Amino acid sequence: MNKFSLASILVCTSLFLSFLLSTSQNAYAESSKVRVILVGDSTMATKSGYGDALCQRFQSNVECINLARGGRSSGSFRAEGFWDKVQELLRQPDSAMITSYVLIQFGHNDQPGKPGRSTDLVTEFPVNMARYVAEVKTLNGVPILVTPLTRRSFKEGVLENNLKPWADATEKVARETKTILLPLNAESYAAVQAMGEAEADTLAVTPPPKLESKPESSSTDIAKLEPQGAAKSAFDRTHVGVKGAAYFANMVERELKQLVPVLHSVFKAEGAQ
């Protein structure tokens, strides 16, 4: 066999293998399915959070289910049976053919002063979060812990962050359980601090009252601002309207793409509706 023939065979073999690899990858991309399940409180829930806006960013072949509920904590979400729905989804017969990513975000309603919802930051909250992670993994899902979205209350030009202890606790659980962590608290805090109070107020559900300049100050009872049940319709600096939902959904999308590169292909192209 001369050198020319050997070279030709090698080239042909290489092209054939490349074809097979390309074909198998395309077949996988077409046949694989992705499901995203959102678990959290009102800052992720329909009408008051960014969850629905995030779901709209996925391509049509991705099943995105927003199970976040207003007023729920890491304890009451399970106690009221909402977590059962997540487990039911992960146990469905076709789940073996689906990669399920479960985003879990709590903290707002775990804070003190909310009867039936508050959890102890040391003995309950981290245990609850770790249990969610363990159960998702047991059911072959992919848990992603999300630190709580920042509130948007400023004091003398500085954004307050009374959710940082819960963000820190979530980060610790992620480290200990080797779970993907989406640091939404830190990124949203930095972004809101940079934009300033006036611009941050445009992210709310409704515009601020003209005569009310300092809602949600440090002396305000947070429990009254985040009631159990329906989303708030009045202005506050916790929940988000259409603009705020889109803003933070885009932030979560960017973080997901960085943390889970395989998800790049399941989002719509930038600017697509």
PDB file of C-alpha atoms in Angstrom:
ATOM      1  CA  MET A   1       0.000   0.000   0.000  1.00  0.00           C
ATOM      2  CA  ASN A   2       1.569   3.334  -1.049  1.00  0.00           C
ATOM      3  CA  LYS A   3       1.605   6.469   1.073  1.00  0.00           C
ATOM      4  CA  PHE A   4      -1.100   8.105  -1.058  1.00  0.00           C
ATOM      5  CA  SER A   5      -3.539   5.245  -0.514  1.00  0.00           C
ATOM      6  CA  LEU A   6      -2.884   5.141   3.218  1.00  0.00           C
ATOM      7  CA  ALA A   7      -3.427   8.882   3.499  1.00  0.00           C
ATOM      8  CA  SER A   8      -6.671   8.605   1.547  1.00  0.00           C
ATOM      9  CA  ILE A   9      -7.941   5.859   3.834  1.00  0.00           C
ATOM     10  CA  LEU A  10      -7.097   7.870   6.928  1.00  0.00           C
ATOM     11  CA  VAL A  11      -8.867  10.951   5.592  1.00  0.00           C
ATOM     12  CA  CYS A  12     -11.948   8.963   4.658  1.00  0.00           C
ATOM     13  CA  THR A  13     -11.999   7.236   8.028  1.00  0.00           C
ATOM     14  CA  SER A  14     -11.698  10.562   9.802  1.00  0.00           C
ATOM     15  CA  LEU A  15     -14.547  12.060   7.796  1.00  0.00           C
ATOM     16  CA  PHE A  16     -16.741   9.015   8.435  1.00  0.00           C
ATOM     17  CA  LEU A  17     -16.136   9.154  12.192  1.00  0.00           C
ATOM     18  CA  SER A  18     -16.862  12.882  12.223  1.00  0.00           C
ATOM     19  CA  PHE A  19     -20.109  12.195  10.386  1.00  0.00           C
ATOM     20  CA  LEU A  20     -21.123   9.539  12.903  1.00  0.00           C
ATOM     21  CA  LEU A  21     -20.292  11.806  15.838  1.00  0.00           C
ATOM     22  CA  SER A  22     -22.188  14.721  14.342  1.00  0.00           C
ATOM     23  CA  THR A  23     -25.181  12.528  13.581  1.00  0.00           C
ATOM     24  CA  SER A  24     -25.282  11.056  17.077  1.00  0.00           C
ATOM     25  CA  GLN A  25     -24.982  14.502  18.683  1.00  0.00           C
ATOM     26  CA  ASN A  26     -27.771  15.894  16.519  1.00  0.00           C
ATOM     27  CA  ALA A  27     -29.952  12.888  17.287  1.00  0.00           C
ATOM     28  CA  TYR A  28     -29.324  13.383  20.989  1.00  0.00           C
ATOM     29  CA  ALA A  29     -30.112  17.086  20.781  1.00  0.00           C
ATOM     30  CA  GLU A  30     -33.381  16.325  18.999  1.00  0.00           C
ATOM     31  CA  SER A  31     -34.469  13.484  21.264  1.00  0.00           C
ATOM     32  CA  SER A  32     -33.319  14.692  24.678  1.00  0.00           C
ATOM     33  CA  LYS A  33     -35.869  16.560  26.769  1.00  0.00           C
ATOM     34  CA  VAL A  34     -35.388  19.171  29.453  1.00  0.00           C
ATOM     35  CA  ARG A  35     -37.804  20.118  32.190  1.00  0.00           C
ATOM     36  CA  VAL A  36     -37.382  23.043  34.584  1.00  0.00           C
ATOM     37  CA  ILE A  37     -39.348  23.165  37.841  1.00  0.00           C
ATOM     38  CA  LEU A  38     -39.415  26.366  39.899  1.00  0.00           C
ATOM     39  CA  VAL A  39     -39.854  26.066  43.660  1.00  0.00           C
ATOM     40  CA  GLY A  40     -39.967  29.135  45.853  1.00  0.00           C
ATOM     41  CA  ASP A  41     -41.886  32.101  47.239  1.00  0.00           C
ATOM     42  CA  SER A  42     -43.642  35.171  45.817  1.00  0.00           C
ATOM     43  CA  THR A  43     -40.469  36.632  44.310  1.00  0.00           C
ATOM     44  CA  MET A  44     -40.473  33.658  41.936  1.00  0.00           C
ATOM     45  CA  ALA A  45     -44.234  33.088  41.722  1.00  0.00           C
ATOM     46  CA  THR A  46     -46.748  34.044  39.041  1.00  0.00           C
ATOM     47  CA  LYS A  47     -47.795  37.739  38.999  1.00  0.00           C
ATOM     48  CA  SER A  48     -45.382  38.796  41.725  1.00  0.00           C
ATOM     49  CA  GLY A  49     -42.013  37.284  40.776  1.00  0.00           C
ATOM     50  CA  TYR A  50     -39.696  36.497  37.879  1.00  0.00           C
ATOM     51  CA  GLY A  51     -40.617  32.816  37.438  1.00  0.00           C
ATOM     52  CA  ASP A  52     -43.078  33.098  34.554  1.00  0.00           C
ATOM     53  CA  ALA A  53     -40.773  35.493  32.693  1.00  0.00           C
ATOM     54  CA  LEU A  54     -37.972  32.949  33.080  1.00  0.00           C
ATOM     55  CA  CYS A  55     -40.180  30.154  31.738  1.00  0.00           C
ATOM     56  CA  GLN A  56     -40.917  32.285  28.670  1.00  0.00           C
ATOM     57  CA  ARG A  57     -37.194  32.459  27.907  1.00  0.00           C
ATOM     58  CA  PHE A  58     -37.002  28.704  27.219  1.00  0.00           C
ATOM     59  CA  GLN A  59     -37.622  27.191  23.812  1.00  0.00           C
ATOM     60  CA  SER A  60     -41.017  25.622  23.196  1.00  0.00           C
ATOM     61  CA  ASN A  61     -39.729  22.053  23.598  1.00  0.00           C
ATOM     62  CA  VAL A  62     -38.703  22.761  27.202  1.00  0.00           C
ATOM     63  CA  GLU A  63     -41.323  22.120  29.870  1.00  0.00           C
ATOM     64  CA  CYS A  64     -41.048  24.886  32.470  1.00  0.00           C
ATOM     65  CA  ILE A  65     -43.375  24.568  35.464  1.00  0.00           C
ATOM     66  CA  ASN A  66     -43.643  27.407  37.972  1.00  0.00           C
ATOM     67  CA  LEU A  67     -44.707  25.898  41.293  1.00  0.00           C
ATOM     68  CA  ALA A  68     -43.514  28.838  43.406  1.00  0.00           C
ATOM     69  CA  ARG A  69     -46.181  30.152  45.768  1.00  0.00           C
ATOM     70  CA  GLY A  70     -46.503  33.510  47.487  1.00  0.00           C
ATOM     71  CA  GLY A  71     -45.981  33.634  51.234  1.00  0.00           C
ATOM     72  CA  ARG A  72     -44.332  30.220  51.486  1.00  0.00           C
ATOM     73  CA  SER A  73     -41.136  29.390  53.317  1.00  0.00           C
ATOM     74  CA  SER A  74     -38.801  26.412  53.175  1.00  0.00           C
ATOM     75  CA  GLY A  75     -41.000  24.863  55.850  1.00  0.00           C
ATOM     76  CA  SER A  76     -44.554  25.773  54.844  1.00  0.00           C
ATOM     77  CA  PHE A  77     -44.039  24.902  51.153  1.00  0.00           C
ATOM     78  CA  ARG A  78     -43.600  21.277  52.194  1.00  0.00           C
ATOM     79  CA  ALA A  79     -46.096  21.342  55.059  1.00  0.00           C
ATOM     80  CA  GLU A  80     -48.878  22.567  52.776  1.00  0.00           C
ATOM     81  CA  GLY A  81     -48.259  19.816  50.227  1.00  0.00           C
ATOM     82  CA  PHE A  82     -46.728  21.861  47.402  1.00  0.00           C
ATOM     83  CA  TRP A  83     -43.539  19.780  47.449  1.00  0.00           C
ATOM     84  CA  ASP A  84     -45.620  16.659  46.802  1.00  0.00           C
ATOM     85  CA  LYS A  85     -46.330  17.991  43.317  1.00  0.00           C
ATOM     86  CA  VAL A  86     -42.606  18.278  42.596  1.00  0.00           C
ATOM     87  CA  GLN A  87     -42.027  14.694  43.655  1.00  0.00           C
ATOM     88  CA  GLU A  88     -44.970  13.517  41.566  1.00  0.00           C
ATOM     89  CA  LEU A  89     -43.451  15.133  38.499  1.00  0.00           C
ATOM     90  CA  LEU A  90     -40.063  13.537  39.142  1.00  0.00           C
ATOM     91  CA  ARG A  91     -41.701  10.125  39.589  1.00  0.00           C
ATOM     92  CA  GLN A  92     -43.644  10.195  36.319  1.00  0.00           C
ATOM     93  CA  PRO A  93     -42.952   7.167  34.076  1.00  0.00           C
ATOM     94  CA  ASP A  94     -41.357   9.300  31.360  1.00  0.00           C
ATOM     95  CA  SER A  95     -39.028  11.078  33.797  1.00  0.00           C
ATOM     96  CA  ALA A  96     -36.216   8.672  32.969  1.00  0.00           C
ATOM     97  CA  MET A  97     -36.110  10.244  29.503  1.00  0.00           C
ATOM     98  CA  ILE A  98     -36.155  13.811  30.841  1.00  0.00           C
ATOM     99  CA  THR A  99     -33.463  15.839  32.578  1.00  0.00           C
ATOM    100  CA  SER A 100     -35.298  17.745  35.299  1.00  0.00           C
ATOM    101  CA  TYR A 101     -33.683  20.847  36.798  1.00  0.00           C
ATOM    102  CA  VAL A 102     -35.336  21.973  40.038  1.00  0.00           C
ATOM    103  CA  LEU A 103     -34.571  25.560  41.074  1.00  0.00           C
ATOM    104  CA  ILE A 104     -35.171  26.042  44.808  1.00  0.00           C
ATOM    105  CA  GLN A 105     -35.301  29.532  46.320  1.00  0.00           C
ATOM    106  CA  PHE A 106     -36.457  30.398  49.833  1.00  0.00           C
ATOM    107  CA  GLY A 107     -35.589  32.889  52.549  1.00  0.00           C
ATOM    108  CA  HIS A 108     -38.071  35.765  52.463  1.00  0.00           C
ATOM    109  CA  ASN A 109     -40.744  34.018  54.473  1.00  0.00           C
ATOM    110  CA  ASP A 110     -38.299  32.061  56.622  1.00  0.00           C
ATOM    111  CA  GLN A 111     -37.413  35.305  58.380  1.00  0.00           C
ATOM    112  CA  PRO A 112     -38.725  35.915  61.926  1.00  0.00           C
ATOM    113  CA  GLY A 113     -42.175  37.343  62.609  1.00  0.00           C
ATOM    114  CA  LYS A 114     -44.264  35.196  60.279  1.00  0.00           C
ATOM    115  CA  PRO A 115     -46.312  32.669  62.292  1.00  0.00           C
ATOM    116  CA  GLY A 116     -46.603  29.309  60.578  1.00  0.00           C
ATOM    117  CA  ARG A 117     -43.901  30.233  58.089  1.00  0.00           C
ATOM    118  CA  SER A 118     -40.768  31.418  59.907  1.00  0.00           C
ATOM    119  CA  THR A 119     -37.992  28.882  60.369  1.00  0.00           C
ATOM    120  CA  ASP A 120     -34.937  28.973  62.582  1.00  0.00           C
ATOM    121  CA  LEU A 121     -31.922  30.075  60.572  1.00  0.00           C
ATOM    122  CA  VAL A 122     -29.599  27.614  62.309  1.00  0.00           C
ATOM    123  CA  THR A 123     -31.650  24.533  63.102  1.00  0.00           C
ATOM    124  CA  GLU A 124     -34.458  24.490  60.506  1.00  0.00           C
ATOM    125  CA  PHE A 125     -33.789  26.480  57.332  1.00  0.00           C
ATOM    126  CA  PRO A 126     -30.574  24.689  56.264  1.00  0.00           C
ATOM    127  CA  VAL A 127     -32.077  21.316  57.157  1.00  0.00           C
ATOM    128  CA  ASN A 128     -35.112  22.058  54.991  1.00  0.00           C
ATOM    129  CA  MET A 129     -32.979  23.133  52.047  1.00  0.00           C
ATOM    130  CA  ALA A 130     -30.680  20.120  52.328  1.00  0.00           C
ATOM    131  CA  ARG A 131     -33.694  17.813  52.437  1.00  0.00           C
ATOM    132  CA  TYR A 132     -35.075  19.291  49.213  1.00  0.00           C
ATOM    133  CA  VAL A 133     -31.704  18.748  47.554  1.00  0.00           C
ATOM    134  CA  ALA A 134     -31.445  15.153  48.738  1.00  0.00           C
ATOM    135  CA  GLU A 135     -34.934  14.247  47.564  1.00  0.00           C
ATOM    136  CA  VAL A 136     -34.436  15.762  44.118  1.00  0.00           C
ATOM    137  CA  LYS A 137     -31.202  13.825  43.686  1.00  0.00           C
ATOM    138  CA  THR A 138     -32.839  10.611  44.881  1.00  0.00           C
ATOM    139  CA  LEU A 139     -35.461  11.039  42.165  1.00  0.00           C
ATOM    140  CA  ASN A 140     -32.729  11.623  39.546  1.00  0.00           C
ATOM    141  CA  GLY A 141     -33.394  15.329  39.208  1.00  0.00           C
ATOM    142  CA  VAL A 142     -30.788  18.092  39.208  1.00  0.00           C
ATOM    143  CA  PRO A 143     -31.275  20.493  42.147  1.00  0.00           C
ATOM    144  CA  ILE A 144     -30.120  24.083  41.803  1.00  0.00           C
ATOM    145  CA  LEU A 145     -30.149  26.176  44.969  1.00  0.00           C
ATOM    146  CA  VAL A 146     -30.981  29.840  44.400  1.00  0.00           C
ATOM    147  CA  THR A 147     -30.170  32.478  47.006  1.00  0.00           C
ATOM    148  CA  PRO A 148     -33.116  34.839  47.728  1.00  0.00           C
ATOM    149  CA  LEU A 149     -33.778  37.765  45.408  1.00  0.00           C
ATOM    150  CA  THR A 150     -32.832  41.033  47.077  1.00  0.00           C
ATOM    151  CA  ARG A 151     -35.404  43.477  48.359  1.00  0.00           C
ATOM    152  CA  ARG A 152     -35.066  47.001  46.985  1.00  0.00           C
ATOM    153  CA  SER A 153     -35.187  49.182  50.112  1.00  0.00           C
ATOM    154  CA  PHE A 154     -32.553  51.913  50.384  1.00  0.00           C
ATOM    155  CA  LYS A 155     -31.404  53.798  53.467  1.00  0.00           C
ATOM    156  CA  GLU A 156     -29.448  56.971  52.828  1.00  0.00           C
ATOM    157  CA  GLY A 157     -28.517  55.760  49.376  1.00  0.00           C
ATOM    158  CA  VAL A 158     -27.371  52.317  50.478  1.00  0.00           C
ATOM    159  CA  LEU A 159     -29.383  49.220  49.620  1.00  0.00           C
ATOM    160  CA  GLU A 160     -30.259  47.118  52.644  1.00  0.00           C
ATOM    161  CA  ASN A 161     -29.732  43.371  52.497  1.00  0.00           C
ATOM    162  CA  ASN A 162     -31.478  41.722  55.423  1.00  0.00           C
ATOM    163  CA  LEU A 163     -31.659  38.488  53.403  1.00  0.00           C
ATOM    164  CA  LYS A 164     -27.915  37.933  53.336  1.00  0.00           C
ATOM    165  CA  PRO A 165     -27.928  35.504  56.319  1.00  0.00           C
ATOM    166  CA  TRP A 166     -30.353  33.264  54.401  1.00  0.00           C
ATOM    167  CA  ALA A 167     -28.249  33.593  51.264  1.00  0.00           C
ATOM    168  CA  ASP A 168     -25.166  32.590  53.260  1.00  0.00           C
ATOM    169  CA  ALA A 169     -27.006  29.611  54.744  1.00  0.00           C
ATOM    170  CA  THR A 170     -28.104  28.506  51.262  1.00  0.00           C
ATOM    171  CA  GLU A 171     -24.536  28.771  49.996  1.00  0.00           C
ATOM    172  CA  LYS A 172     -23.320  26.618  52.877  1.00  0.00           C
ATOM    173  CA  VAL A 173     -25.876  23.923  52.081  1.00  0.00           C
ATOM    174  CA  ALA A 174     -24.759  24.001  48.442  1.00  0.00           C
ATOM    175  CA  ARG A 175     -21.124  23.512  49.444  1.00  0.00           C
ATOM    176  CA  GLU A 176     -21.887  20.705  51.865  1.00  0.00           C
ATOM    177  CA  THR A 177     -24.163  18.840  49.444  1.00  0.00           C
ATOM    178  CA  LYS A 178     -22.068  19.599  46.340  1.00  0.00           C
ATOM    179  CA  THR A 179     -25.069  21.231  44.678  1.00  0.00           C
ATOM    180  CA  ILE A 180     -25.152  23.880  41.963  1.00  0.00           C
ATOM    181  CA  LEU A 181     -25.596  27.317  43.523  1.00  0.00           C
ATOM    182  CA  LEU A 182     -27.122  30.278  41.715  1.00  0.00           C
ATOM    183  CA  PRO A 183     -26.011  33.382  43.692  1.00  0.00           C
ATOM    184  CA  LEU A 184     -29.038  35.529  42.857  1.00  0.00           C
ATOM    185  CA  ASN A 185     -28.917  37.474  46.123  1.00  0.00           C
ATOM    186  CA  ALA A 186     -25.431  38.822  45.552  1.00  0.00           C
ATOM    187  CA  GLU A 187     -25.935  39.599  41.868  1.00  0.00           C
ATOM    188  CA  SER A 188     -29.369  41.195  42.298  1.00  0.00           C
ATOM    189  CA  TYR A 189     -28.103  43.231  45.268  1.00  0.00           C
ATOM    190  CA  ALA A 190     -25.169  44.578  43.256  1.00  0.00           C
ATOM    191  CA  ALA A 191     -27.386  45.414  40.290  1.00  0.00           C
ATOM    192  CA  VAL A 192     -30.053  47.201  42.345  1.00  0.00           C
ATOM    193  CA  GLN A 193     -27.440  49.126  44.337  1.00  0.00           C
ATOM    194  CA  ALA A 194     -25.855  50.274  41.084  1.00  0.00           C
ATOM    195  CA  MET A 195     -29.129  51.455  39.517  1.00  0.00           C
ATOM    196  CA  GLY A 196     -30.216  53.446  42.574  1.00  0.00           C
ATOM    197  CA  GLU A 197     -33.530  53.827  44.349  1.00  0.00           C
ATOM    198  CA  ALA A 198     -35.469  55.713  41.658  1.00  0.00           C
ATOM    199  CA  GLU A 199     -34.707  53.206  38.914  1.00  0.00           C
ATOM    200  CA  ALA A 200     -35.188  50.266  41.292  1.00  0.00           C
ATOM    201  CA  ASP A 201     -38.705  51.498  42.070  1.00  0.00           C
ATOM    202  CA  THR A 202     -39.644  51.043  38.402  1.00  0.00           C
ATOM    203  CA  LEU A 203     -39.223  47.278  38.873  1.00  0.00           C
ATOM    204  CA  ALA A 204     -42.157  47.089  41.309  1.00  0.00           C
ATOM    205  CA  VAL A 205     -45.638  45.741  40.601  1.00  0.00           C
ATOM    206  CA  THR A 206     -47.106  49.257  40.496  1.00  0.00           C
ATOM    207  CA  PRO A 207     -45.550  52.745  40.580  1.00  0.00           C
ATOM    208  CA  PRO A 208     -44.805  54.199  44.030  1.00  0.00           C
ATOM    209  CA  PRO A 209     -47.471  56.427  45.602  1.00  0.00           C
ATOM    210  CA  LYS A 210     -46.614  60.085  45.023  1.00  0.00           C
ATOM    211  CA  LEU A 211     -46.884  61.004  48.698  1.00  0.00           C
ATOM    212  CA  GLU A 212     -45.079  57.933  50.035  1.00  0.00           C
ATOM    213  CA  SER A 213     -41.308  58.235  49.803  1.00  0.00           C
ATOM    214  CA  LYS A 214     -39.985  55.522  52.109  1.00  0.00           C
ATOM    215  CA  PRO A 215     -42.108  52.359  52.091  1.00  0.00           C
ATOM    216  CA  GLU A 216     -40.472  49.227  53.406  1.00  0.00           C
ATOM    217  CA  SER A 217     -38.072  51.066  55.682  1.00  0.00           C
ATOM    218  CA  SER A 218     -36.088  49.108  58.249  1.00  0.00           C
ATOM    219  CA  SER A 219     -38.862  49.748  60.798  1.00  0.00           C
ATOM    220  CA  THR A 220     -41.582  48.271  58.579  1.00  0.00           C
ATOM    221  CA  ASP A 221     -43.082  44.919  59.547  1.00  0.00           C
ATOM    222  CA  ILE A 222     -41.921  42.665  56.703  1.00  0.00           C
ATOM    223  CA  ALA A 223     -44.528  40.044  57.669  1.00  0.00           C
ATOM    224  CA  LYS A 224     -47.309  42.471  56.735  1.00  0.00           C
ATOM    225  CA  LEU A 225     -45.719  43.166  53.365  1.00  0.00           C
ATOM    226  CA  GLU A 226     -45.566  39.494  52.418  1.00  0.00           C
ATOM    227  CA  PRO A 227     -48.918  37.998  53.418  1.00  0.00           C
ATOM    228  CA  GLN A 228     -49.717  34.361  52.914  1.00  0.00           C
ATOM    229  CA  GLY A 229     -51.622  33.717  49.714  1.00  0.00           C
ATOM    230  CA  ALA A 230     -52.367  36.017  46.795  1.00  0.00           C
ATOM    231  CA  ALA A 231     -49.714  38.234  45.280  1.00  0.00           C
ATOM    232  CA  LYS A 232     -49.670  41.870  46.317  1.00  0.00           C
ATOM    233  CA  SER A 233     -51.029  44.454  43.928  1.00  0.00           C
ATOM    234  CA  ALA A 234     -49.848  47.579  45.789  1.00  0.00           C
ATOM    235  CA  PHE A 235     -46.397  49.090  45.464  1.00  0.00           C
ATOM    236  CA  ASP A 236     -43.643  47.562  47.541  1.00  0.00           C
ATOM    237  CA  ARG A 237     -39.939  46.913  47.205  1.00  0.00           C
ATOM    238  CA  THR A 238     -40.036  43.139  47.422  1.00  0.00           C
ATOM    239  CA  HIS A 239     -42.225  41.955  44.557  1.00  0.00           C
ATOM    240  CA  VAL A 240     -41.766  42.715  40.864  1.00  0.00           C
ATOM    241  CA  GLY A 241     -43.952  43.782  37.970  1.00  0.00           C
ATOM    242  CA  VAL A 242     -43.487  43.080  34.274  1.00  0.00           C
ATOM    243  CA  LYS A 243     -40.297  45.125  33.974  1.00  0.00           C
ATOM    244  CA  GLY A 244     -38.767  43.706  37.146  1.00  0.00           C
ATOM    245  CA  ALA A 245     -39.731  40.144  36.225  1.00  0.00           C
ATOM    246  CA  ALA A 246     -38.029  40.456  32.830  1.00  0.00           C
ATOM    247  CA  TYR A 247     -34.960  42.068  34.366  1.00  0.00           C
ATOM    248  CA  PHE A 248     -34.375  39.371  36.967  1.00  0.00           C
ATOM    249  CA  ALA A 249     -35.406  36.528  34.640  1.00  0.00           C
ATOM    250  CA  ASN A 250     -32.632  37.633  32.278  1.00  0.00           C
ATOM    251  CA  MET A 251     -30.242  37.679  35.233  1.00  0.00           C
ATOM    252  CA  VAL A 252     -31.178  34.121  36.194  1.00  0.00           C
ATOM    253  CA  GLU A 253     -30.858  33.031  32.552  1.00  0.00           C
ATOM    254  CA  ARG A 254     -27.307  34.383  32.377  1.00  0.00           C
ATOM    255  CA  GLU A 255     -26.358  32.648  35.607  1.00  0.00           C
ATOM    256  CA  LEU A 256     -27.867  29.347  34.483  1.00  0.00           C
ATOM    257  CA  LYS A 257     -25.913  29.463  31.231  1.00  0.00           C
ATOM    258  CA  GLN A 258     -22.693  30.016  33.172  1.00  0.00           C
ATOM    259  CA  LEU A 259     -23.361  27.359  35.784  1.00  0.00           C
ATOM    260  CA  VAL A 260     -24.931  24.731  33.503  1.00  0.00           C
ATOM    261  CA  PRO A 261     -23.429  25.205  30.014  1.00  0.00           C
ATOM    262  CA  VAL A 262     -25.595  22.448  28.551  1.00  0.00           C
ATOM    263  CA  LEU A 263     -28.604  24.735  29.077  1.00  0.00           C
ATOM    264  CA  HIS A 264     -27.298  27.243  26.541  1.00  0.00           C
ATOM    265  CA  SER A 265     -29.117  25.438  23.768  1.00  0.00           C
ATOM    266  CA  VAL A 266     -32.530  25.344  25.478  1.00  0.00           C
ATOM    267  CA  PHE A 267     -32.963  29.101  25.766  1.00  0.00           C
ATOM    268  CA  LYS A 268     -34.386  31.225  22.995  1.00  0.00           C
ATOM    269  CA  ALA A 269     -32.054  33.450  21.049  1.00  0.00           C
ATOM    270  CA  GLU A 270     -31.529  36.837  22.642  1.00  0.00           C
ATOM    271  CA  GLY A 271     -34.383  39.146  21.729  1.00  0.00           C
ATOM    272  CA  ALA A 272     -36.651  36.315  20.565  1.00  0.00           C
ATOM    273  CA  GLN A 273     -40.213  36.256  21.855  1.00  0.00           C
TER     274      GLN A 273
END
